[in-house]
mmCIF file of C-alpha atoms in Angstrom:
data_model
loop_
_atom_site.group_PDB
_atom_site.id
_atom_site.type_symbol
_atom_site.label_atom_id
_atom_site.label_comp_id
_atom_site.label_asym_id
_atom_site.label_seq_id
_atom_site.Cartn_x
_atom_site.Cartn_y
_atom_site.Cartn_z
ATOM 1 C CA MET A 1 -14.693 -4.664 1.236
ATOM 2 C CA PRO A 2 -16.161 -3.623 4.679
ATOM 3 C CA ASN A 3 -13.863 -1.617 6.998
ATOM 4 C CA ILE A 4 -13.205 -4.228 9.905
ATOM 5 C CA ASN A 5 -10.670 -3.729 12.774
ATOM 6 C CA TYR A 6 -9.403 -7.443 12.791
ATOM 7 C CA GLN A 7 -7.226 -6.643 15.632
ATOM 8 C CA LYS A 8 -10.378 -6.316 17.599
ATOM 9 C CA GLU A 9 -11.916 -9.140 16.253
ATOM 10 C CA LEU A 10 -8.809 -11.115 17.517
ATOM 11 C CA ASP A 11 -8.963 -9.573 20.932
ATOM 12 C CA ARG A 12 -12.738 -10.819 21.105
ATOM 13 C CA THR A 13 -11.548 -14.376 20.222
ATOM 14 C CA LEU A 14 -8.807 -14.398 22.706
ATOM 15 C CA GLU A 15 -10.960 -12.895 25.642
ATOM 16 C CA LYS A 16 -13.644 -15.609 24.840
ATOM 17 C CA LEU A 17 -11.105 -18.491 25.009
ATOM 18 C CA GLU A 18 -9.735 -17.085 28.221
ATOM 19 C CA SER A 19 -12.810 -16.914 29.934
ATOM 20 C CA GLU A 20 -13.762 -20.372 28.759
ATOM 21 C CA GLY A 21 -10.487 -21.678 30.033
ATOM 22 C CA LYS A 22 -9.595 -23.174 26.681
ATOM 23 C CA VAL A 23 -6.445 -23.773 24.847
ATOM 24 C CA PRO A 24 -7.384 -24.570 21.318
ATOM 25 C CA THR A 25 -5.088 -25.936 18.453
ATOM 26 C CA LEU A 26 -3.873 -23.596 15.802
ATOM 27 C CA PHE A 27 -2.497 -24.389 12.344
ATOM 28 C CA LEU A 28 -0.440 -21.289 11.605
ATOM 29 C CA HIS A 29 0.884 -20.630 8.187
ATOM 30 C CA ALA A 30 4.258 -18.919 8.182
ATOM 31 C CA CYS A 31 6.049 -17.106 5.428
ATOM 32 C CA CYS A 32 9.470 -16.755 7.416
ATOM 33 C CA ALA A 33 11.022 -16.669 10.928
ATOM 34 C CA PRO A 34 10.808 -12.779 11.241
ATOM 35 C CA CYS A 35 7.236 -12.563 10.704
ATOM 36 C CA SER A 36 6.526 -15.492 12.807
ATOM 37 C CA SER A 37 8.485 -14.094 15.844
ATOM 38 C CA TYR A 38 5.922 -11.552 17.029
ATOM 39 C CA VAL A 39 2.895 -13.958 16.053
ATOM 40 C CA LEU A 40 4.461 -16.735 18.232
ATOM 41 C CA GLU A 41 5.210 -14.521 21.125
ATOM 42 C CA TYR A 42 1.776 -13.353 21.009
ATOM 43 C CA LEU A 43 -0.149 -16.238 20.219
ATOM 44 C CA ALA A 44 1.569 -19.254 22.138
ATOM 45 C CA SER A 45 -0.078 -18.108 25.287
ATOM 46 C CA PHE A 46 -3.519 -18.993 23.924
ATOM 47 C CA PHE A 47 -2.997 -21.893 21.655
ATOM 48 C CA HIS A 48 -0.985 -25.148 20.991
ATOM 49 C CA ILE A 49 0.534 -24.013 17.762
ATOM 50 C CA THR A 50 1.676 -25.915 14.565
ATOM 51 C CA VAL A 51 3.620 -23.863 12.253
ATOM 52 C CA PHE A 52 3.113 -24.779 8.651
ATOM 53 C CA PHE A 53 5.740 -23.443 6.266
ATOM 54 C CA TYR A 54 4.330 -23.605 2.975
ATOM 55 C CA ASN A 55 5.564 -20.965 0.522
ATOM 56 C CA PRO A 56 5.752 -22.373 -3.222
ATOM 57 C CA ASN A 57 6.332 -18.716 -4.316
ATOM 58 C CA ILE A 58 9.778 -18.413 -2.887
ATOM 59 C CA SER A 59 12.569 -18.273 -5.352
ATOM 60 C CA LEU A 60 15.406 -19.657 -5.524
ATOM 61 C CA LYS A 61 15.414 -22.971 -3.671
ATOM 62 C CA GLU A 62 18.414 -21.873 -1.628
ATOM 63 C CA GLU A 63 16.253 -18.853 -0.324
ATOM 64 C CA TYR A 64 13.464 -21.423 0.488
ATOM 65 C CA GLU A 65 15.647 -23.585 2.414
ATOM 66 C CA LYS A 66 17.297 -20.647 4.340
ATOM 67 C CA ARG A 67 13.975 -19.414 5.377
ATOM 68 C CA ALA A 68 12.896 -22.757 6.479
ATOM 69 C CA ALA A 69 15.990 -23.314 8.460
ATOM 70 C CA GLU A 70 15.418 -19.935 10.263
ATOM 71 C CA LEU A 71 12.042 -20.775 11.242
ATOM 72 C CA HIS A 72 12.846 -24.254 12.619
ATOM 73 C CA ARG A 73 15.670 -22.379 14.812
ATOM 74 C CA LEU A 74 13.386 -19.694 15.892
ATOM 75 C CA VAL A 75 10.941 -22.291 17.247
ATOM 76 C CA LYS A 76 13.697 -24.294 19.070
ATOM 77 C CA GLU A 77 15.136 -21.340 20.743
ATOM 78 C CA MET A 78 11.972 -19.134 21.555
ATOM 79 C CA PRO A 79 10.666 -19.484 25.193
ATOM 80 C CA VAL A 80 6.795 -20.188 24.906
ATOM 81 C CA LYS A 81 3.978 -20.890 27.340
ATOM 82 C CA TYR A 82 2.701 -23.792 25.120
ATOM 83 C CA PRO A 83 4.787 -26.065 22.785
ATOM 84 C CA VAL A 84 5.041 -25.028 19.234
ATOM 85 C CA SER A 85 5.968 -27.420 16.445
ATOM 86 C CA VAL A 86 6.689 -26.940 12.683
ATOM 87 C CA VAL A 87 5.545 -28.835 9.581
ATOM 88 C CA ASP A 88 7.294 -28.221 6.379
ATOM 89 C CA GLY A 89 5.059 -28.238 3.262
ATOM 90 C CA ALA A 90 6.143 -29.254 -0.075
ATOM 91 C CA TYR A 91 8.210 -26.704 -2.020
ATOM 92 C CA GLY A 92 6.533 -27.208 -5.320
ATOM 93 C CA PRO A 93 7.267 -23.923 -7.136
ATOM 94 C CA GLU A 94 5.425 -25.135 -10.244
ATOM 95 C CA ARG A 95 2.075 -24.682 -8.368
ATOM 96 C CA PHE A 96 3.006 -20.926 -7.869
ATOM 97 C CA PHE A 97 3.977 -20.455 -11.594
ATOM 98 C CA ALA A 98 0.723 -22.386 -12.915
ATOM 99 C CA MET A 99 -1.252 -19.748 -10.428
ATOM 100 C CA ALA A 100 0.600 -16.767 -11.673
ATOM 101 C CA ARG A 101 0.299 -17.582 -15.533
ATOM 102 C CA GLY A 102 -0.919 -14.545 -17.152
ATOM 103 C CA MET A 103 -0.320 -12.264 -14.517
ATOM 104 C CA GLU A 104 3.495 -12.070 -14.627
ATOM 105 C CA ASN A 105 3.421 -8.289 -15.751
ATOM 106 C CA LEU A 106 1.047 -7.129 -13.004
ATOM 107 C CA PRO A 107 2.377 -4.918 -10.283
ATOM 108 C CA GLU A 108 3.250 -6.232 -6.855
ATOM 109 C CA GLY A 109 0.449 -5.879 -4.040
ATOM 110 C CA GLY A 110 -2.526 -6.560 -6.516
ATOM 111 C CA VAL A 111 -4.538 -9.343 -8.117
ATOM 112 C CA ARG A 112 -1.416 -11.761 -8.426
ATOM 113 C CA CYS A 113 -0.606 -11.437 -4.766
ATOM 114 C CA PHE A 114 -4.097 -11.995 -3.782
ATOM 115 C CA ALA A 115 -4.040 -15.375 -5.847
ATOM 116 C CA CYS A 116 -0.846 -16.117 -3.898
ATOM 117 C CA TYR A 117 -2.416 -15.515 -0.647
ATOM 118 C CA ARG A 118 -5.251 -17.820 -1.700
ATOM 119 C CA LEU A 119 -2.769 -20.512 -2.737
ATOM 120 C CA ARG A 120 -1.028 -20.836 0.510
ATOM 121 C CA LEU A 121 -4.109 -20.183 2.694
ATOM 122 C CA GLU A 122 -6.091 -22.825 0.914
ATOM 123 C CA GLU A 123 -3.345 -25.525 1.438
ATOM 124 C CA THR A 124 -3.141 -24.337 5.077
ATOM 125 C CA ALA A 125 -6.939 -24.738 5.405
ATOM 126 C CA ARG A 126 -7.233 -28.236 3.804
ATOM 127 C CA LEU A 127 -4.447 -29.407 6.139
ATOM 128 C CA ALA A 128 -6.049 -27.902 9.202
ATOM 129 C CA ALA A 129 -9.362 -29.708 8.209
ATOM 130 C CA ALA A 130 -7.751 -32.956 7.741
ATOM 131 C CA GLY A 131 -5.820 -32.695 11.035
ATOM 132 C CA LYS A 132 -8.930 -31.602 12.858
ATOM 133 C CA TYR A 133 -7.422 -28.167 14.218
ATOM 134 C CA ASP A 134 -9.663 -25.754 15.911
ATOM 135 C CA TYR A 135 -8.433 -22.710 13.909
ATOM 136 C CA PHE A 136 -5.962 -21.599 11.187
ATOM 137 C CA THR A 137 -4.379 -18.341 10.098
ATOM 138 C CA THR A 138 -1.379 -16.814 8.768
ATOM 139 C CA THR A 139 1.399 -14.710 9.666
ATOM 140 C CA LEU A 140 1.268 -12.652 6.357
ATOM 141 C CA SER A 141 -0.775 -9.719 7.719
ATOM 142 C CA ILE A 142 2.054 -8.511 9.895
ATOM 143 C CA SER A 143 3.843 -7.159 6.844
ATOM 144 C CA PRO A 144 2.915 -3.561 5.960
ATOM 145 C CA LEU A 145 3.148 -4.647 2.292
ATOM 146 C CA LYS A 146 0.321 -7.323 2.749
ATOM 147 C CA ASN A 147 -3.278 -6.498 2.459
ATOM 148 C CA ALA A 148 -4.826 -7.628 5.659
ATOM 149 C CA ALA A 149 -8.364 -7.103 4.577
ATOM 150 C CA LYS A 150 -7.898 -9.420 1.725
ATOM 151 C CA LEU A 151 -6.085 -12.036 3.695
ATOM 152 C CA ASN A 152 -9.007 -11.977 6.172
ATOM 153 C CA GLU A 153 -11.734 -12.096 3.394
ATOM 154 C CA ILE A 154 -9.973 -15.173 1.818
ATOM 155 C CA GLY A 155 -9.392 -16.901 5.154
ATOM 156 C CA GLY A 156 -13.148 -16.356 6.099
ATOM 157 C CA GLY A 157 -14.131 -17.943 2.726
ATOM 158 C CA LEU A 158 -11.952 -20.837 3.091
ATOM 159 C CA ALA A 159 -13.146 -21.369 6.659
ATOM 160 C CA LYS A 160 -16.504 -21.953 5.356
ATOM 161 C CA GLU A 161 -15.417 -24.096 2.648
ATOM 162 C CA TYR A 162 -13.190 -26.402 4.680
ATOM 163 C CA GLY A 163 -15.094 -26.172 8.012
ATOM 164 C CA VAL A 164 -12.348 -24.980 10.244
ATOM 165 C CA PRO A 165 -12.604 -21.410 11.776
ATOM 166 C CA TYR A 166 -10.240 -18.770 10.495
ATOM 167 C CA LEU A 167 -8.478 -16.773 13.399
ATOM 168 C CA TYR A 168 -9.144 -13.193 12.080
ATOM 169 C CA SER A 169 -6.120 -10.982 12.626
ATOM 170 C CA ASP A 170 -3.948 -8.040 11.657
ATOM 171 C CA PHE A 171 -0.687 -8.719 13.360
ATOM 172 C CA LYS A 172 1.006 -5.392 12.222
ATOM 173 C CA LYS A 173 -1.356 -3.591 14.866
ATOM 174 C CA LYS A 174 -0.329 -2.970 18.403
ATOM 175 C CA ASN A 175 3.250 -2.511 17.032
ATOM 176 C CA GLY A 176 3.434 -6.012 15.870
ATOM 177 C CA TYR A 177 5.745 -5.209 12.966
ATOM 178 C CA LYS A 178 7.959 -3.160 14.944
ATOM 179 C CA ARG A 179 8.173 -5.924 17.758
ATOM 180 C CA SER A 180 9.058 -8.480 14.836
ATOM 181 C CA ILE A 181 11.990 -6.324 14.028
ATOM 182 C CA GLU A 182 13.180 -6.103 17.677
ATOM 183 C CA LEU A 183 12.867 -9.864 17.943
ATOM 184 C CA SER A 184 14.734 -10.719 14.712
ATOM 185 C CA ARG A 185 17.558 -8.444 15.915
ATOM 186 C CA GLU A 186 17.383 -10.465 19.274
ATOM 187 C CA TYR A 187 17.516 -13.772 17.641
ATOM 188 C CA GLY A 188 19.913 -12.877 14.806
ATOM 189 C CA LEU A 189 17.294 -13.866 12.284
ATOM 190 C CA TYR A 190 17.953 -13.662 8.575
ATOM 191 C CA ARG A 191 15.737 -10.890 7.380
ATOM 192 C CA GLN A 192 15.031 -11.224 3.539
ATOM 193 C CA ASP A 193 14.350 -7.831 1.511
ATOM 194 C CA TYR A 194 11.833 -9.104 -0.784
ATOM 195 C CA CYS A 195 8.523 -11.176 -0.458
ATOM 196 C CA GLY A 196 9.896 -14.269 -1.961
ATOM 197 C CA CYS A 197 8.887 -14.663 -5.547
ATOM 198 C CA VAL A 198 10.646 -13.978 -8.842
ATOM 199 C CA PHE A 199 8.407 -10.819 -9.336
ATOM 200 C CA SER A 200 9.037 -9.121 -5.899
ATOM 201 C CA ARG A 201 12.818 -9.959 -6.599
ATOM 202 C CA ARG A 202 12.569 -8.184 -9.908
ATOM 203 C CA GLU A 203 10.926 -5.258 -8.372
ATOM 204 C CA ARG A 204 13.493 -5.048 -5.460
#
């Protein structure tokens, strides 16, 4: 995998948009409110954002609903330059378990997680194409536990497949993760202590 600075890629894209005076649309996959907080603070000055909460990996259903509710609350309360809306994807944990079949005993952070990235990003790309969005991306790279290079590799591949540009990014850079913790405190957000799936819950 090439050693690419995805923050610099994002900087270049944002500078180009500003110089052209454009405010494009962005379909933003979100895993939870805390991870979304910094990303929205950062990108809502450059894009009209639709946040897409699609995480069939999350266990249990109560946890899923709690994270979804917190995301809706954050979007409602957070002041942004351009309006932000939220779309809830179908829960469908059976899709996650079908994807994970045969990989149940693999360690966290490896091949199973990469397949989960793809599951969520592909649905994001599909809907971004159907909705004629200018870009799509995910908040996932803000986590120090997520592989930003792999996320961007998958996103770039899906961009070619679905015909919607992927917004290359590594949101943990520029103290993004640290800022997300500050914003979570500021808005009193529920911060979970595991990624979401039964396997990360087991390892916790």
